[in-house]
CSV table of C-alpha atoms in Angstrom, one decimal:
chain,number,residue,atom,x,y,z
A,123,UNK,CA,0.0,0.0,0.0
A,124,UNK,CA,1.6,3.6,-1.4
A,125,UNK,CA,0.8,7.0,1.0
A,126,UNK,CA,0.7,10.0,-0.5
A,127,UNK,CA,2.2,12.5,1.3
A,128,UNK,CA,0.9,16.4,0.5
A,129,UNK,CA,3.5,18.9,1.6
A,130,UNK,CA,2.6,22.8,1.0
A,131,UNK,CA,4.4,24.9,-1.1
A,132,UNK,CA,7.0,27.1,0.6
A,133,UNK,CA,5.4,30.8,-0.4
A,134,UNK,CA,8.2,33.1,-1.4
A,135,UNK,CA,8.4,35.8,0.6
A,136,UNK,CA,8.9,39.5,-1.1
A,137,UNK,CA,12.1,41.2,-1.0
A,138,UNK,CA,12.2,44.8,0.8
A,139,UNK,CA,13.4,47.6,-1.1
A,140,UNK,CA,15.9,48.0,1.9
A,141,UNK,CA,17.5,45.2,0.9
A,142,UNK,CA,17.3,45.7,-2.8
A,143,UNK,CA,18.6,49.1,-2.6
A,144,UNK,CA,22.4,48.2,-1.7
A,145,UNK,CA,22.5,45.8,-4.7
A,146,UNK,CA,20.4,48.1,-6.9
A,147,UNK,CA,23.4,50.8,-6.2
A,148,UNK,CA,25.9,48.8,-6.8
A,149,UNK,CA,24.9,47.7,-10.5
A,150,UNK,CA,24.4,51.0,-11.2
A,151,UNK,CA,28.1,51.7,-10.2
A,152,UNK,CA,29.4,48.5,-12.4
A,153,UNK,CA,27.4,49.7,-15.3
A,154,UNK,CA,28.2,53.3,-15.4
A,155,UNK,CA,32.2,52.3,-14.8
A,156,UNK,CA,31.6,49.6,-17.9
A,157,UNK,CA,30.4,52.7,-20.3
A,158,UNK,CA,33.0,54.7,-19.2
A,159,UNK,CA,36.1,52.1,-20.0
A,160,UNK,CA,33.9,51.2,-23.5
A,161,UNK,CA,33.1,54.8,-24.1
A,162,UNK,CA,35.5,57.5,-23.0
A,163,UNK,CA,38.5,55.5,-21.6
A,164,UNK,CA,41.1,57.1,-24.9
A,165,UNK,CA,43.1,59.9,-25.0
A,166,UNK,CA,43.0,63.1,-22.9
A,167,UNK,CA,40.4,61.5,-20.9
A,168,UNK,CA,42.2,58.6,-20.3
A,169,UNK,CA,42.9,57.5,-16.2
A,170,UNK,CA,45.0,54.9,-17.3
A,171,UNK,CA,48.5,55.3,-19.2
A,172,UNK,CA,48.8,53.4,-22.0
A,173,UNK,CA,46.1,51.8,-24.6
A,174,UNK,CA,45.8,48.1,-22.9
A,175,UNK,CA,42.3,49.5,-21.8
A,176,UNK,CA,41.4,50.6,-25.5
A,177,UNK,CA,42.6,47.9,-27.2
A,178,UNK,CA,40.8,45.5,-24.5
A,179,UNK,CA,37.5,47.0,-25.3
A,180,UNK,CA,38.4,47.9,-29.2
A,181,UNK,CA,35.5,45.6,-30.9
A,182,UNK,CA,33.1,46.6,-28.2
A,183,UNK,CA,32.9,49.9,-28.3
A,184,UNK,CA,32.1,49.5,-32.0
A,185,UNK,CA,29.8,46.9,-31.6
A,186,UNK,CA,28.4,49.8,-28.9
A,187,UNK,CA,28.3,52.4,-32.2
A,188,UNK,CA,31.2,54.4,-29.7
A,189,UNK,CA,33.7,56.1,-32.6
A,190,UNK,CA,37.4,55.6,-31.3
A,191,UNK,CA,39.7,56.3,-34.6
């Protein structure tokens, strides 16, 4: 003879914007320093010596319709 066993569904419980907020802020950060590096990391606005950062995001920023030549 088989039981069946019925267990209830675990309901998920909603996330407070409290705790969203931190994580929310921090993409924001990642994301605006990503479009910086593609889009304005060249020449006098450059923070880094050198062109490893340019030629490290070269076929993105074009992909990204960014002009760099």
């Amino acid at each position: 003879m088989t039981h069946i066993v019925l267990h209830p569904a675990p309901s998920p419980t909603p996330i407070s914007v409290g705790e969203l907020l931190p994580w929310t802020f921090f993409m924001g950060l990642l994301l605006l320093m990503a479009l910086y590096f593609v889009g304005a990391e060249q020449g006098a606005t450059s923070l880094i010596q050198g062109d490893r950062v340019h030629e490290f995001v070269h076929d993105g920023r074009h992909l990204l319709g960014f002009p760099c030549h």
